[in-house]
């Protein structure tokens, strides 16, 4: 039974690393698409898209290689990257509700009160994203311990099992 739980935990970690690899490929492909859509007439938009495409390439490399190493069971440094990606995704999913909430609450208030409510709701959603990051890091660390034992596995230590 314990071996079955270890195998399930390893499969879940491998699935998470495959998601990281797919995100890395998505970042690379987004950067390539942005390169082909550069506006030729506006220098400001050209610089912004160039910076965004370089940022996407960096994010792709940041997700792709550590995820591959985690898939092979050699490194677990991508756990924090995946957790940060989850936190950013949760923040981007909740942000549209922030606009709806603040516009409905601050209907006929003064500008100072509106700005305070907007800032407070933004801080609340940032706090929620930090909470998602902390919880996902803790859960992924426990999953790593379940898959590879209770010994301390560093971020780059080789696993003892070969699959």
PDB file of C-alpha atoms in Angstrom:
ATOM      1  CA  UNK A   1       0.000   0.000   0.000  1.00  0.00           C
ATOM      2  CA  UNK A   2       2.836   2.393   0.823  1.00  0.00           C
ATOM      3  CA  UNK A   3       4.531   1.612  -2.483  1.00  0.00           C
ATOM      4  CA  UNK A   4       1.275   2.328  -4.301  1.00  0.00           C
ATOM      5  CA  UNK A   5       1.005   5.732  -2.580  1.00  0.00           C
ATOM      6  CA  UNK A   6       4.612   6.507  -3.574  1.00  0.00           C
ATOM      7  CA  UNK A   7       3.861   5.607  -7.182  1.00  0.00           C
ATOM      8  CA  UNK A   8       0.757   7.794  -7.195  1.00  0.00           C
ATOM      9  CA  UNK A   9       2.718  10.718  -5.722  1.00  0.00           C
ATOM     10  CA  UNK A  10       5.430  10.268  -8.359  1.00  0.00           C
ATOM     11  CA  UNK A  11       2.829  10.227 -11.118  1.00  0.00           C
ATOM     12  CA  UNK A  12       1.293  13.428  -9.779  1.00  0.00           C
ATOM     13  CA  UNK A  13       4.719  15.089  -9.658  1.00  0.00           C
ATOM     14  CA  UNK A  14       5.394  13.939 -13.207  1.00  0.00           C
ATOM     15  CA  UNK A  15       2.046  15.372 -14.270  1.00  0.00           C
ATOM     16  CA  UNK A  16       2.922  18.691 -12.673  1.00  0.00           C
ATOM     17  CA  UNK A  17       6.265  18.711 -14.464  1.00  0.00           C
ATOM     18  CA  UNK A  18       4.520  17.986 -17.769  1.00  0.00           C
ATOM     19  CA  UNK A  19       2.253  20.969 -17.122  1.00  0.00           C
ATOM     20  CA  UNK A  20       5.399  23.051 -16.526  1.00  0.00           C
ATOM     21  CA  UNK A  21       6.885  21.809 -19.806  1.00  0.00           C
ATOM     22  CA  UNK A  22       3.687  22.674 -21.659  1.00  0.00           C
ATOM     23  CA  UNK A  23       3.652  26.147 -20.095  1.00  0.00           C
ATOM     24  CA  UNK A  24       7.261  26.615 -21.180  1.00  0.00           C
ATOM     25  CA  UNK A  25       6.391  25.667 -24.748  1.00  0.00           C
ATOM     26  CA  UNK A  26       3.384  27.999 -24.619  1.00  0.00           C
ATOM     27  CA  UNK A  27       5.627  30.879 -23.520  1.00  0.00           C
ATOM     28  CA  UNK A  28       8.087  30.137 -26.339  1.00  0.00           C
ATOM     29  CA  UNK A  29       5.327  29.943 -28.946  1.00  0.00           C
ATOM     30  CA  UNK A  30       3.787  33.184 -27.646  1.00  0.00           C
ATOM     31  CA  UNK A  31       7.146  34.891 -28.029  1.00  0.00           C
ATOM     32  CA  UNK A  32       7.456  33.641 -31.599  1.00  0.00           C
ATOM     33  CA  UNK A  33       3.937  34.822 -32.441  1.00  0.00           C
ATOM     34  CA  UNK A  34       4.689  38.254 -30.955  1.00  0.00           C
ATOM     35  CA  UNK A  35       7.804  38.522 -33.104  1.00  0.00           C
ATOM     36  CA  UNK A  36       5.737  38.054 -36.264  1.00  0.00           C
ATOM     37  CA  UNK A  37       3.128  40.573 -35.137  1.00  0.00           C
ATOM     38  CA  UNK A  38       5.528  43.441 -34.526  1.00  0.00           C
ATOM     39  CA  UNK A  39       4.054  46.721 -35.757  1.00  0.00           C
ATOM     40  CA  UNK A  40       6.367  48.281 -38.275  1.00  0.00           C
ATOM     41  CA  UNK A  41       5.083  51.837 -37.972  1.00  0.00           C
ATOM     42  CA  UNK A  42       4.940  52.559 -34.231  1.00  0.00           C
ATOM     43  CA  UNK A  43       8.278  52.529 -32.405  1.00  0.00           C
ATOM     44  CA  UNK A  44       6.715  52.507 -28.930  1.00  0.00           C
ATOM     45  CA  UNK A  45       4.618  49.424 -29.639  1.00  0.00           C
ATOM     46  CA  UNK A  46       7.626  47.791 -31.274  1.00  0.00           C
ATOM     47  CA  UNK A  47       9.728  48.262 -28.126  1.00  0.00           C
ATOM     48  CA  UNK A  48       6.941  47.047 -25.840  1.00  0.00           C
ATOM     49  CA  UNK A  49       6.347  43.913 -27.914  1.00  0.00           C
ATOM     50  CA  UNK A  50      10.076  43.260 -28.137  1.00  0.00           C
ATOM     51  CA  UNK A  51      10.419  43.455 -24.354  1.00  0.00           C
ATOM     52  CA  UNK A  52       7.360  41.226 -23.910  1.00  0.00           C
ATOM     53  CA  UNK A  53       8.687  38.619 -26.342  1.00  0.00           C
ATOM     54  CA  UNK A  54      12.078  38.552 -24.601  1.00  0.00           C
ATOM     55  CA  UNK A  55      10.241  38.196 -21.265  1.00  0.00           C
ATOM     56  CA  UNK A  56       8.221  35.285 -22.687  1.00  0.00           C
ATOM     57  CA  UNK A  57      11.400  33.533 -23.848  1.00  0.00           C
ATOM     58  CA  UNK A  58      12.923  33.955 -20.373  1.00  0.00           C
ATOM     59  CA  UNK A  59       9.753  32.596 -18.738  1.00  0.00           C
ATOM     60  CA  UNK A  60       9.730  29.691 -21.178  1.00  0.00           C
ATOM     61  CA  UNK A  61      13.298  28.756 -20.335  1.00  0.00           C
ATOM     62  CA  UNK A  62      12.555  29.276 -16.645  1.00  0.00           C
ATOM     63  CA  UNK A  63       9.693  26.763 -16.823  1.00  0.00           C
ATOM     64  CA  UNK A  64      10.925  24.291 -19.429  1.00  0.00           C
ATOM     65  CA  UNK A  65      14.325  23.113 -18.192  1.00  0.00           C
ATOM     66  CA  UNK A  66      13.531  22.759 -14.452  1.00  0.00           C
ATOM     67  CA  UNK A  67      10.280  20.982 -15.330  1.00  0.00           C
ATOM     68  CA  UNK A  68      12.192  18.537 -17.494  1.00  0.00           C
ATOM     69  CA  UNK A  69      14.647  17.892 -14.651  1.00  0.00           C
ATOM     70  CA  UNK A  70      11.761  17.285 -12.257  1.00  0.00           C
ATOM     71  CA  UNK A  71      10.181  14.896 -14.761  1.00  0.00           C
ATOM     72  CA  UNK A  72      13.372  12.869 -14.727  1.00  0.00           C
ATOM     73  CA  UNK A  73      13.461  12.943 -10.890  1.00  0.00           C
ATOM     74  CA  UNK A  74      16.733  14.847 -10.676  1.00  0.00           C
ATOM     75  CA  UNK A  75      15.681  18.253  -9.416  1.00  0.00           C
ATOM     76  CA  UNK A  76      12.724  19.763  -7.642  1.00  0.00           C
ATOM     77  CA  UNK A  77      13.529  23.451  -8.076  1.00  0.00           C
ATOM     78  CA  UNK A  78      10.521  23.974 -10.302  1.00  0.00           C
ATOM     79  CA  UNK A  79       8.104  23.541  -7.390  1.00  0.00           C
ATOM     80  CA  UNK A  80       8.355  27.220  -6.496  1.00  0.00           C
ATOM     81  CA  UNK A  81       8.012  28.208 -10.156  1.00  0.00           C
ATOM     82  CA  UNK A  82       4.839  26.168 -10.560  1.00  0.00           C
ATOM     83  CA  UNK A  83       3.490  27.656  -7.318  1.00  0.00           C
ATOM     84  CA  UNK A  84       4.212  31.181  -8.550  1.00  0.00           C
ATOM     85  CA  UNK A  85       2.479  30.379 -11.830  1.00  0.00           C
ATOM     86  CA  UNK A  86      -0.576  29.129  -9.918  1.00  0.00           C
ATOM     87  CA  UNK A  87      -0.621  32.299  -7.807  1.00  0.00           C
ATOM     88  CA  UNK A  88      -0.417  34.526 -10.892  1.00  0.00           C
ATOM     89  CA  UNK A  89      -3.156  32.556 -12.587  1.00  0.00           C
ATOM     90  CA  UNK A  90      -5.417  32.869  -9.548  1.00  0.00           C
ATOM     91  CA  UNK A  91      -4.738  36.609  -9.405  1.00  0.00           C
ATOM     92  CA  UNK A  92      -5.533  37.039 -13.097  1.00  0.00           C
ATOM     93  CA  UNK A  93      -8.738  35.012 -12.762  1.00  0.00           C
ATOM     94  CA  UNK A  94      -9.986  37.045  -9.804  1.00  0.00           C
ATOM     95  CA  UNK A  95      -8.964  40.520 -11.025  1.00  0.00           C
ATOM     96  CA  UNK A  96     -12.060  41.027 -13.271  1.00  0.00           C
ATOM     97  CA  UNK A  97     -14.240  40.464 -10.206  1.00  0.00           C
ATOM     98  CA  UNK A  98     -12.285  43.234  -8.500  1.00  0.00           C
ATOM     99  CA  UNK A  99     -13.482  45.738 -11.111  1.00  0.00           C
ATOM    100  CA  UNK A 100     -17.100  44.610 -10.839  1.00  0.00           C
ATOM    101  CA  UNK A 101     -16.972  44.685  -7.052  1.00  0.00           C
ATOM    102  CA  UNK A 102     -15.405  48.119  -6.792  1.00  0.00           C
ATOM    103  CA  UNK A 103     -17.685  49.717  -9.389  1.00  0.00           C
ATOM    104  CA  UNK A 104     -20.808  48.326  -7.710  1.00  0.00           C
ATOM    105  CA  UNK A 105     -19.692  49.300  -4.191  1.00  0.00           C
ATOM    106  CA  UNK A 106     -18.315  52.731  -5.035  1.00  0.00           C
ATOM    107  CA  UNK A 107     -21.260  53.938  -7.099  1.00  0.00           C
ATOM    108  CA  UNK A 108     -21.640  57.500  -5.789  1.00  0.00           C
ATOM    109  CA  UNK A 109     -18.712  57.911  -3.422  1.00  0.00           C
ATOM    110  CA  UNK A 110     -16.059  60.577  -3.513  1.00  0.00           C
ATOM    111  CA  UNK A 111     -12.865  60.013  -5.481  1.00  0.00           C
ATOM    112  CA  UNK A 112     -10.773  59.610  -2.324  1.00  0.00           C
ATOM    113  CA  UNK A 113     -13.094  56.906  -0.991  1.00  0.00           C
ATOM    114  CA  UNK A 114     -13.127  55.160  -4.379  1.00  0.00           C
ATOM    115  CA  UNK A 115      -9.341  55.088  -4.494  1.00  0.00           C
ATOM    116  CA  UNK A 116      -9.141  53.717  -0.948  1.00  0.00           C
ATOM    117  CA  UNK A 117     -11.661  50.971  -1.772  1.00  0.00           C
ATOM    118  CA  UNK A 118      -9.795  50.139  -5.006  1.00  0.00           C
ATOM    119  CA  UNK A 119      -6.480  49.924  -3.166  1.00  0.00           C
ATOM    120  CA  UNK A 120      -7.956  47.812  -0.355  1.00  0.00           C
ATOM    121  CA  UNK A 121      -9.513  45.349  -2.794  1.00  0.00           C
ATOM    122  CA  UNK A 122      -6.247  45.153  -4.745  1.00  0.00           C
ATOM    123  CA  UNK A 123      -4.369  44.383  -1.524  1.00  0.00           C
ATOM    124  CA  UNK A 124      -6.939  41.731  -0.669  1.00  0.00           C
ATOM    125  CA  UNK A 125      -6.417  39.994  -4.008  1.00  0.00           C
ATOM    126  CA  UNK A 126      -2.625  40.235  -3.678  1.00  0.00           C
ATOM    127  CA  UNK A 127      -2.920  38.674  -0.220  1.00  0.00           C
ATOM    128  CA  UNK A 128      -5.042  35.909  -1.721  1.00  0.00           C
ATOM    129  CA  UNK A 129      -2.375  35.260  -4.394  1.00  0.00           C
ATOM    130  CA  UNK A 130       0.375  35.086  -1.771  1.00  0.00           C
ATOM    131  CA  UNK A 131      -1.756  32.651   0.209  1.00  0.00           C
ATOM    132  CA  UNK A 132      -2.226  30.481  -2.905  1.00  0.00           C
ATOM    133  CA  UNK A 133       1.553  30.525  -3.442  1.00  0.00           C
ATOM    134  CA  UNK A 134       2.370  29.525   0.139  1.00  0.00           C
ATOM    135  CA  UNK A 135      -0.228  26.751   0.255  1.00  0.00           C
ATOM    136  CA  UNK A 136       0.791  25.303  -3.118  1.00  0.00           C
ATOM    137  CA  UNK A 137       4.493  25.299  -2.162  1.00  0.00           C
ATOM    138  CA  UNK A 138       3.675  23.507   1.089  1.00  0.00           C
ATOM    139  CA  UNK A 139       1.464  20.945  -0.654  1.00  0.00           C
ATOM    140  CA  UNK A 140       3.989  20.266  -3.404  1.00  0.00           C
ATOM    141  CA  UNK A 141       6.762  19.834  -0.835  1.00  0.00           C
ATOM    142  CA  UNK A 142       4.624  17.289   1.018  1.00  0.00           C
ATOM    143  CA  UNK A 143       3.905  15.532  -2.247  1.00  0.00           C
ATOM    144  CA  UNK A 144       7.638  15.389  -2.943  1.00  0.00           C
ATOM    145  CA  UNK A 145       8.239  13.860   0.494  1.00  0.00           C
ATOM    146  CA  UNK A 146       5.487  11.313  -0.136  1.00  0.00           C
ATOM    147  CA  UNK A 147       7.007  10.336  -3.457  1.00  0.00           C
ATOM    148  CA  UNK A 148      10.650  10.124  -2.461  1.00  0.00           C
ATOM    149  CA  UNK A 149      10.570   9.436   1.276  1.00  0.00           C
ATOM    150  CA  UNK A 150      10.962  11.496   4.414  1.00  0.00           C
ATOM    151  CA  UNK A 151      14.617  12.219   3.864  1.00  0.00           C
ATOM    152  CA  UNK A 152      15.559  15.760   2.972  1.00  0.00           C
ATOM    153  CA  UNK A 153      15.836  16.108  -0.777  1.00  0.00           C
ATOM    154  CA  UNK A 154      17.538  19.284  -1.842  1.00  0.00           C
ATOM    155  CA  UNK A 155      16.508  21.236  -4.929  1.00  0.00           C
ATOM    156  CA  UNK A 156      19.120  19.556  -7.104  1.00  0.00           C
ATOM    157  CA  UNK A 157      19.756  16.194  -5.436  1.00  0.00           C
ATOM    158  CA  UNK A 158      19.432  13.087  -7.579  1.00  0.00           C
ATOM    159  CA  UNK A 159      16.702  10.681  -6.633  1.00  0.00           C
ATOM    160  CA  UNK A 160      17.680   7.189  -5.577  1.00  0.00           C
ATOM    161  CA  UNK A 161      15.069   5.484  -7.733  1.00  0.00           C
ATOM    162  CA  UNK A 162      15.379   4.967 -11.440  1.00  0.00           C
ATOM    163  CA  UNK A 163      12.138   4.620 -13.282  1.00  0.00           C
TER     164      UNK A 163
END
